[in-house]
PDB file of C-alpha atoms in Angstrom:
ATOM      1  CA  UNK A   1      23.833 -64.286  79.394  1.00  0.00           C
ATOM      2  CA  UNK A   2      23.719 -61.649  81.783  1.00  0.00           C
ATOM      3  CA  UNK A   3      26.186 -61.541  85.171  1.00  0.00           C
ATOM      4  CA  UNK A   4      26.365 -58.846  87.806  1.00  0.00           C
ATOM      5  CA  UNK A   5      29.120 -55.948  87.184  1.00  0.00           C
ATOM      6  CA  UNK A   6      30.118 -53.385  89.196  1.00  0.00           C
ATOM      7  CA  UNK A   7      28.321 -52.465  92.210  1.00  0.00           C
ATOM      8  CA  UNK A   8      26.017 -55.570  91.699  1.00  0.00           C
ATOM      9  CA  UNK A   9      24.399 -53.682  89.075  1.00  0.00           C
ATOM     10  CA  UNK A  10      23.621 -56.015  86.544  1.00  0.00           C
ATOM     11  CA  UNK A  11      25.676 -55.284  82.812  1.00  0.00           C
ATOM     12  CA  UNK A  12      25.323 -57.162  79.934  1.00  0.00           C
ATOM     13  CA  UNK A  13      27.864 -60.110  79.709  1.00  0.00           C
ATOM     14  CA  UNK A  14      30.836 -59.880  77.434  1.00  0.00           C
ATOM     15  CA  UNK A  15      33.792 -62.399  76.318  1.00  0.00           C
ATOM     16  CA  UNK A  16      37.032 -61.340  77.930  1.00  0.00           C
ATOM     17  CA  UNK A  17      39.405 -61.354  75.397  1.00  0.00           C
ATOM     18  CA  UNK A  18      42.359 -63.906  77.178  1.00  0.00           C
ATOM     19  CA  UNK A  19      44.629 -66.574  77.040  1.00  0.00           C
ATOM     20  CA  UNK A  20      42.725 -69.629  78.214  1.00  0.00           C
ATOM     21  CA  UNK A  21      39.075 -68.789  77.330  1.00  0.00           C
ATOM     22  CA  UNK A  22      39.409 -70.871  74.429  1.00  0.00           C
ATOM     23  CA  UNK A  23      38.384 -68.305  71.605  1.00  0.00           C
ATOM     24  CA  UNK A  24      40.809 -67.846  68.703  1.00  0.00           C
ATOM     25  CA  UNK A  25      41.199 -63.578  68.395  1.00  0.00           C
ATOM     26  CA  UNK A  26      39.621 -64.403  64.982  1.00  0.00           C
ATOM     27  CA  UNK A  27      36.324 -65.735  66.340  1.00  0.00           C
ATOM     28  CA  UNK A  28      33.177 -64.873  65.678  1.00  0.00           C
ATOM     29  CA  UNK A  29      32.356 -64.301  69.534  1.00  0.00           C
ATOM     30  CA  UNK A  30      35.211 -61.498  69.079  1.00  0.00           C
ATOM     31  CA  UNK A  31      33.978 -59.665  66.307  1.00  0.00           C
ATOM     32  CA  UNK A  32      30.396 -59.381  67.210  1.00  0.00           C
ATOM     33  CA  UNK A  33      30.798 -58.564  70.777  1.00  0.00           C
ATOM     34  CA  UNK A  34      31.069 -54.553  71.719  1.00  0.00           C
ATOM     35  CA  UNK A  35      32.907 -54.642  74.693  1.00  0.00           C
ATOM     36  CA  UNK A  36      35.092 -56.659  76.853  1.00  0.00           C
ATOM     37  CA  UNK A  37      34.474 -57.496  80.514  1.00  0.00           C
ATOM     38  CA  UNK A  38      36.848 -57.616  83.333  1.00  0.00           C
ATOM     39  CA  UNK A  39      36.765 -57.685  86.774  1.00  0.00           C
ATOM     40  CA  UNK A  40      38.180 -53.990  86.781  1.00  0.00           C
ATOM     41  CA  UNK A  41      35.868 -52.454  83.988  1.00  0.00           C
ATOM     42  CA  UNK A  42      34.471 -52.305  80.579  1.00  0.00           C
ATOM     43  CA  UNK A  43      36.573 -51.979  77.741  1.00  0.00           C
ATOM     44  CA  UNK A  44      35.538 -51.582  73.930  1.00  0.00           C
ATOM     45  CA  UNK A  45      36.745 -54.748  72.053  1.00  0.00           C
ATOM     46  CA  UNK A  46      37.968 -53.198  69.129  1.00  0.00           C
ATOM     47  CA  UNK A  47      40.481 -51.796  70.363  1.00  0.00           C
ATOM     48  CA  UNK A  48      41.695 -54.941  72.186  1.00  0.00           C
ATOM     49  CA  UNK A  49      41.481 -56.623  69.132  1.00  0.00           C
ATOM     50  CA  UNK A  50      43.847 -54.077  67.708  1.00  0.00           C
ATOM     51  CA  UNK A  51      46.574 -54.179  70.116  1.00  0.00           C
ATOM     52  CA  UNK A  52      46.344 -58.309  70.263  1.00  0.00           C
ATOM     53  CA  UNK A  53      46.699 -57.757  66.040  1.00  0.00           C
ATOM     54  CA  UNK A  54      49.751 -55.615  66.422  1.00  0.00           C
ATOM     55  CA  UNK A  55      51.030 -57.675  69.137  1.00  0.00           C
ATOM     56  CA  UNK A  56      50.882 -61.003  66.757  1.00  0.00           C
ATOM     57  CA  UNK A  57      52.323 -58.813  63.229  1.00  0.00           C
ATOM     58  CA  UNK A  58      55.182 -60.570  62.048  1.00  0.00           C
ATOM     59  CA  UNK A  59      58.096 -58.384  61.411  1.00  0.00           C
ATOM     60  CA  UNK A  60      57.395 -58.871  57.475  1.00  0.00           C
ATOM     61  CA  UNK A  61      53.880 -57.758  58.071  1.00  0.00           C
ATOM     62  CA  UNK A  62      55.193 -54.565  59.167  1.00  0.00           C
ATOM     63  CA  UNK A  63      57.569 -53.956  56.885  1.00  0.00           C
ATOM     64  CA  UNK A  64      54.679 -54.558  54.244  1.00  0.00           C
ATOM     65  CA  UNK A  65      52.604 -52.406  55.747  1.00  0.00           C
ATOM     66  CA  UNK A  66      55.385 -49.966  56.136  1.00  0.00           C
ATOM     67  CA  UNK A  67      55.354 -49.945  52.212  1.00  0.00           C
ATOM     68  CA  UNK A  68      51.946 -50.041  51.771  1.00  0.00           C
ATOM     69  CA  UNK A  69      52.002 -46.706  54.170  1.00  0.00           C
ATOM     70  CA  UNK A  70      54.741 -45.583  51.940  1.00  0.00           C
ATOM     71  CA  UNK A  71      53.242 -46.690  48.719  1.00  0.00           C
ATOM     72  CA  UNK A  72      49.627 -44.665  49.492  1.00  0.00           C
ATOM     73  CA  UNK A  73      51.998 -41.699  50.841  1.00  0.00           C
ATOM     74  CA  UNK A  74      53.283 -41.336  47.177  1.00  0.00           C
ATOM     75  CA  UNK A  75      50.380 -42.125  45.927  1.00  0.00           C
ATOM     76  CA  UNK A  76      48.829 -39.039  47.663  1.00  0.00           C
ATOM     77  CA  UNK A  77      52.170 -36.798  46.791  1.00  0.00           C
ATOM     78  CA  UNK A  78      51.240 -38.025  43.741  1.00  0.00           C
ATOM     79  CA  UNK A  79      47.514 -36.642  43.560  1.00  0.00           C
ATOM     80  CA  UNK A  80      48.561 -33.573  45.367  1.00  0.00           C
ATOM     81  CA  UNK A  81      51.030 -33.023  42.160  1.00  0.00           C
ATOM     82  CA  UNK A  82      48.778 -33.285  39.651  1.00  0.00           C
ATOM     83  CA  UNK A  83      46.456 -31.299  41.366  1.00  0.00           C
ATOM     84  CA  UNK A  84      48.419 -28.557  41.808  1.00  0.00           C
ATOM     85  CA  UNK A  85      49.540 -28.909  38.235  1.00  0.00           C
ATOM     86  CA  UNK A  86      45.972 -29.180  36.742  1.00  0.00           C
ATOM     87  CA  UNK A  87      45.608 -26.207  38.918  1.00  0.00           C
ATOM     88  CA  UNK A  88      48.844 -24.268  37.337  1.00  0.00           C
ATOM     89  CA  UNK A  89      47.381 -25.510  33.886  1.00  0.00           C
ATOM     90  CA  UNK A  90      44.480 -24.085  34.618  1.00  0.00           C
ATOM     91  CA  UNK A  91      45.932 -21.457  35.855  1.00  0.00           C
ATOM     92  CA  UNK A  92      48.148 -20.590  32.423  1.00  0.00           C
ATOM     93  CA  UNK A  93      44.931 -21.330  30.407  1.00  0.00           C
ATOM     94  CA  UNK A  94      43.130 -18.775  31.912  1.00  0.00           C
ATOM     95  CA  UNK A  95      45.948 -16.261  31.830  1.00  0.00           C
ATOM     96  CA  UNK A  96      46.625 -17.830  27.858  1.00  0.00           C
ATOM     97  CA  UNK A  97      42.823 -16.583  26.927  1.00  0.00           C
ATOM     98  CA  UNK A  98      42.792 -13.587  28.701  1.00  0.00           C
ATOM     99  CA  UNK A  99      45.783 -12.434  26.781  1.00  0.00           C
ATOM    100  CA  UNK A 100      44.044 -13.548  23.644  1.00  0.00           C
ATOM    101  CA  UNK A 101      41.221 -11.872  24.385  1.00  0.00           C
ATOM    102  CA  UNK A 102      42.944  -9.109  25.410  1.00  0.00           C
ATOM    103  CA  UNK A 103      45.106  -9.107  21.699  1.00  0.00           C
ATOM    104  CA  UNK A 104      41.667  -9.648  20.081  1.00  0.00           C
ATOM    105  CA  UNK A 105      40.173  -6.741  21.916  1.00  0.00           C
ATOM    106  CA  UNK A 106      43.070  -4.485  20.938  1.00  0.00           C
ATOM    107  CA  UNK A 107      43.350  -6.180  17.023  1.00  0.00           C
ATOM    108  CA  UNK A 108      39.574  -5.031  17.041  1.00  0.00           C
ATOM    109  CA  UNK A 109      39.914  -1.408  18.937  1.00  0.00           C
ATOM    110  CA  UNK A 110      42.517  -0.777  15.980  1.00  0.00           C
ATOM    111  CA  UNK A 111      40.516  -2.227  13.298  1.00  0.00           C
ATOM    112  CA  UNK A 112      37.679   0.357  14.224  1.00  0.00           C
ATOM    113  CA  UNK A 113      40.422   3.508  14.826  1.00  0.00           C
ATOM    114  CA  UNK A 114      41.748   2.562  11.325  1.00  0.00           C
ATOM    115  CA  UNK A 115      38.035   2.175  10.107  1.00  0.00           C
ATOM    116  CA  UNK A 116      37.669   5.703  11.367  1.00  0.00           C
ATOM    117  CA  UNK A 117      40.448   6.872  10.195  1.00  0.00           C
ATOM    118  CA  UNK A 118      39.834   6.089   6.866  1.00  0.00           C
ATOM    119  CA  UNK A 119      36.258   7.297   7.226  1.00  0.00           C
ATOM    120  CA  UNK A 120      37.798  10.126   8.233  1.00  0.00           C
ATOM    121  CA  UNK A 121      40.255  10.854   5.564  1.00  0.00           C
ATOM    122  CA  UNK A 122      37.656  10.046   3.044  1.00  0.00           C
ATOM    123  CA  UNK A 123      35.702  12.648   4.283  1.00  0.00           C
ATOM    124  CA  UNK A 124      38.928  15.229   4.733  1.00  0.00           C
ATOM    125  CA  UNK A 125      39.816  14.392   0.642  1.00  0.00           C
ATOM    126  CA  UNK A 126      36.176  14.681  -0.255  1.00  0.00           C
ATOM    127  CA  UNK A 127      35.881  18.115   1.416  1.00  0.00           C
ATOM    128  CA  UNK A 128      38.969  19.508  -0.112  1.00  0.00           C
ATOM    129  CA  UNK A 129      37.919  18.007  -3.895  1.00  0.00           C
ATOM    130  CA  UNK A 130      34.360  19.851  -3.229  1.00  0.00           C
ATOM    131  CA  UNK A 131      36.156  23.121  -1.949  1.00  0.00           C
ATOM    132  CA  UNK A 132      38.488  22.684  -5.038  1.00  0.00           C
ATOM    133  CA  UNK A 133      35.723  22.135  -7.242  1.00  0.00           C
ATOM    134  CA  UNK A 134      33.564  25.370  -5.223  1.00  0.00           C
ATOM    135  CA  UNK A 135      36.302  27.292  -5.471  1.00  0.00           C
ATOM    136  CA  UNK A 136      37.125  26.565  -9.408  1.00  0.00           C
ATOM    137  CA  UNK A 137      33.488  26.984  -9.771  1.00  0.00           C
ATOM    138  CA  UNK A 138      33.919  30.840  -8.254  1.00  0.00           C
ATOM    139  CA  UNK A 139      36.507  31.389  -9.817  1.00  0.00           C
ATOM    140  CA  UNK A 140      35.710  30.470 -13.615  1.00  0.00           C
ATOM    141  CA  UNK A 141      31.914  32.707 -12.567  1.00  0.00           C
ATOM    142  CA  UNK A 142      34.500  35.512 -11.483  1.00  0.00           C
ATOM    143  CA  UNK A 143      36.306  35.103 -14.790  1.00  0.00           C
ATOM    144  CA  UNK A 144      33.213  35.195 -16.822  1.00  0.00           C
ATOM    145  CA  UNK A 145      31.647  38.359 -14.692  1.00  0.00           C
ATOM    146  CA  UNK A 146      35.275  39.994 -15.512  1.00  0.00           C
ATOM    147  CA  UNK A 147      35.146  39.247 -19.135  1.00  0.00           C
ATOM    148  CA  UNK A 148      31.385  40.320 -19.608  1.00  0.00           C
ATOM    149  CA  UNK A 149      32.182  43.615 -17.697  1.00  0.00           C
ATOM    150  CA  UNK A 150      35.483  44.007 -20.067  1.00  0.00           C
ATOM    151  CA  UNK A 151      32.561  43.640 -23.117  1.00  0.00           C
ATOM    152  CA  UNK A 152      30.597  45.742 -21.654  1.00  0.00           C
ATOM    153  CA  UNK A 153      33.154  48.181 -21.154  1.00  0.00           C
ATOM    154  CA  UNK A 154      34.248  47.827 -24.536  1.00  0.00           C
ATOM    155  CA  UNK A 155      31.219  48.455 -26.010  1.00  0.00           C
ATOM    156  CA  UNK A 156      30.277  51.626 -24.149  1.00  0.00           C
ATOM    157  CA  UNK A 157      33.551  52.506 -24.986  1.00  0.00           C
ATOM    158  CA  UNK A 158      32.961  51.727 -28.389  1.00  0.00           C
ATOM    159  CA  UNK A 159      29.377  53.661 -28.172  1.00  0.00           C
ATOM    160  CA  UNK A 160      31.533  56.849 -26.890  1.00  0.00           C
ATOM    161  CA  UNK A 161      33.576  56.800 -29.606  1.00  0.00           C
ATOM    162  CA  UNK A 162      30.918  56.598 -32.336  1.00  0.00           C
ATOM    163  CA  UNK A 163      29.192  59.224 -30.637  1.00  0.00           C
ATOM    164  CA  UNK A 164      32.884  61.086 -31.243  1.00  0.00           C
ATOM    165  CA  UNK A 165      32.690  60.357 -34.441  1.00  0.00           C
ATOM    166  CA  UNK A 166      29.366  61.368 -35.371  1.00  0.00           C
ATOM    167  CA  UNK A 167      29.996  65.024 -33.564  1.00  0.00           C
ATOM    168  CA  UNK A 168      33.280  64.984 -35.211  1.00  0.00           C
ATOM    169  CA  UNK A 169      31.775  64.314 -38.485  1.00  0.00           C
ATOM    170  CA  UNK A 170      29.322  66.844 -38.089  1.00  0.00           C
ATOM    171  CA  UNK A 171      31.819  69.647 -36.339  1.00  0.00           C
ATOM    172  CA  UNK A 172      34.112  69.105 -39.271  1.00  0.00           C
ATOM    173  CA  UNK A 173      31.221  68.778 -41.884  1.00  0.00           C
ATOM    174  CA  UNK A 174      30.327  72.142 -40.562  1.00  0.00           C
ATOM    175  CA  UNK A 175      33.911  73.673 -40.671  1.00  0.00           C
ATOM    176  CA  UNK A 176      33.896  72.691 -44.266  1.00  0.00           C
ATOM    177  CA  UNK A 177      30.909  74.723 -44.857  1.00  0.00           C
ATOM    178  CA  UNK A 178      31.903  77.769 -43.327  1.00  0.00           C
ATOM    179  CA  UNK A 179      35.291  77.025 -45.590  1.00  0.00           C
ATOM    180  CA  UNK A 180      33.711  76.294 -48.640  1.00  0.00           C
ATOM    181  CA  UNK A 181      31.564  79.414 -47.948  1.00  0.00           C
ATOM    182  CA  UNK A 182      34.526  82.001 -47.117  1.00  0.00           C
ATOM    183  CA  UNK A 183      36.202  80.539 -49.908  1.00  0.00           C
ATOM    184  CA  UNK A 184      33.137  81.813 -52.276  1.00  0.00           C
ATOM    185  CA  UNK A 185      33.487  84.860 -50.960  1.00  0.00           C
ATOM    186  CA  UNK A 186      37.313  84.761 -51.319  1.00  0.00           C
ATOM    187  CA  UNK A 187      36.521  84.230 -54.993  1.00  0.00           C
ATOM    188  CA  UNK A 188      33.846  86.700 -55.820  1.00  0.00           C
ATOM    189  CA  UNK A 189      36.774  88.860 -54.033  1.00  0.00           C
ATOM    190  CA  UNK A 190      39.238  87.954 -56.236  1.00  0.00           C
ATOM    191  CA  UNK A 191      36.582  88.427 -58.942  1.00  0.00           C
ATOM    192  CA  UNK A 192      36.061  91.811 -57.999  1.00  0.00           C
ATOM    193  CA  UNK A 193      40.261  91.981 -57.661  1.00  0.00           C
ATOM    194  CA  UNK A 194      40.377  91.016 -61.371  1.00  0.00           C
ATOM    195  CA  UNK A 195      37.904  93.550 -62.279  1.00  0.00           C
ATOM    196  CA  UNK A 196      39.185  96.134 -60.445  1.00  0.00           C
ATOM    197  CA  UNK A 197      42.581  95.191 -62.081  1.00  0.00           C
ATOM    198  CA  UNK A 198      41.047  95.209 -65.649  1.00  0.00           C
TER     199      UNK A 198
END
C-alpha cells in the first residue's frame, strides 16, 4: 500500500506504531515493517519498538535484567581473571623452563670443563710419568756410561801398572846382574886377598 509522504512524493507506506491502530507492539505487522510513518517523518521501527519495550518493563523485569547485567559483568571479570592468570601461568612456565634450561646449559658447560679438566690432568700426570720414566732412563744410561768409563779406567790403569811391572822386573832383573857380576869380581878379589895373604 503505497500513500504520498512528504512533498507529495510518494514513500512506501508504513504502520505507525500508536495507541488506537489496533496492532498489539508484539505483532507481526511490527516486526516486519522497517520504518514507521508519521505525519512529521520517517522513523526506524526498531527503535520505537525499543522505547515502547522499556516503557512497558515491569519494575521486576528490570531488576532481573539488572542482575542479568550484573551476572554477565562477573561473568566477564571472571574471563578477564583467568585470562590474565593463564597468562601469568604462562608467563611463570616460560620463565620455569628457561631457568631449567638455563641450569641444564650450565650442569652441561661444567660437565665438559670437568671433562677437560680431567683430560687435562690425565695428560699433565702422563707427561710427568714419561719425563720420570725419560729422565730415569738418562740417568741409569749416565750411570752405566760412568761405570764403563770407571772399567775402562781401571783397566788402563791396570795396563800401566803391568807395564810398571814388567820394566820393574826387568830394571831390577838387570840390577841383579850387574850385582851378581860385581860380586864375582868381589870374590875373585877376595881370592886374590887370600892369596896374597897366604
Amino acid at each position: 500500500l503505497v500513500l504520498p509522504g512528504p512533498m507529495d512524493i510518494e514513500e512506501p507506506f508504513f504502520i505507525e506504531p500508536q495507541e488506537g491502530n489496533g496492532y498489539p507492539l508484539d505483532a507481526e505487522q511490527y516486526q516486519q515493517i522497517d520504518a514507521v510513518y508519521n505525519n512529521e517523518n520517517y522513523y526506524v521501527n526498531l527503535q520505537v519498538l525499543r522505547e515502547l519495550e522499556e516503557e512497558e518493563w515491569s519494575e521486576t523485569d528490570m531488576f532481573e535484567r539488572e542482575l542479568q547485567k550484573e551476572k554477565e559483568k562477573a561473568e566477564v571479570e571472571k574471563g578477564r581473571e583467568e585470562k590474565e592468570k593463564e597468562e601469568l601461568e604462562k608467563r611463570e612456565r616460560k620463565k620455569a623452563e628457561k631457568a631449567e634450561k638455563k641450569r641444564k646449559e650450565q650442569e652441561e658447560q661444567e660437565k665438559k670443563e670437568k671433562s677437560t679438566a680431567d683430560v687435562s690432568d690425565k695428560e699433565k700426570k702422563d707427561k710427568e710419568k714419561e719425563e720420570r720414566k725419560k729422565e730415569k732412563k738418562e740417568k741409569k744410561k749416565k750411570e752405566k756410561e760412568e761405570a764403563e768409563q770407571r772399567a775402562k779406567e781401571a783397566k788402563e790403569e791396570e795396563e800401566k801398572d803391568k807395564e810398571k811391572n814388567v820394566w820393574e822386573t826387568a830394571e831390577e832383573e838387570e840390577e841383579r846382574t850387574i850385582i851378581w857380576q860385581n860380586l864375582s869380581h868381589l870374590r875373585y878379589d877376595l881370592s886374590d886377598i887370600t892369596c896374597w895373604e897366604h
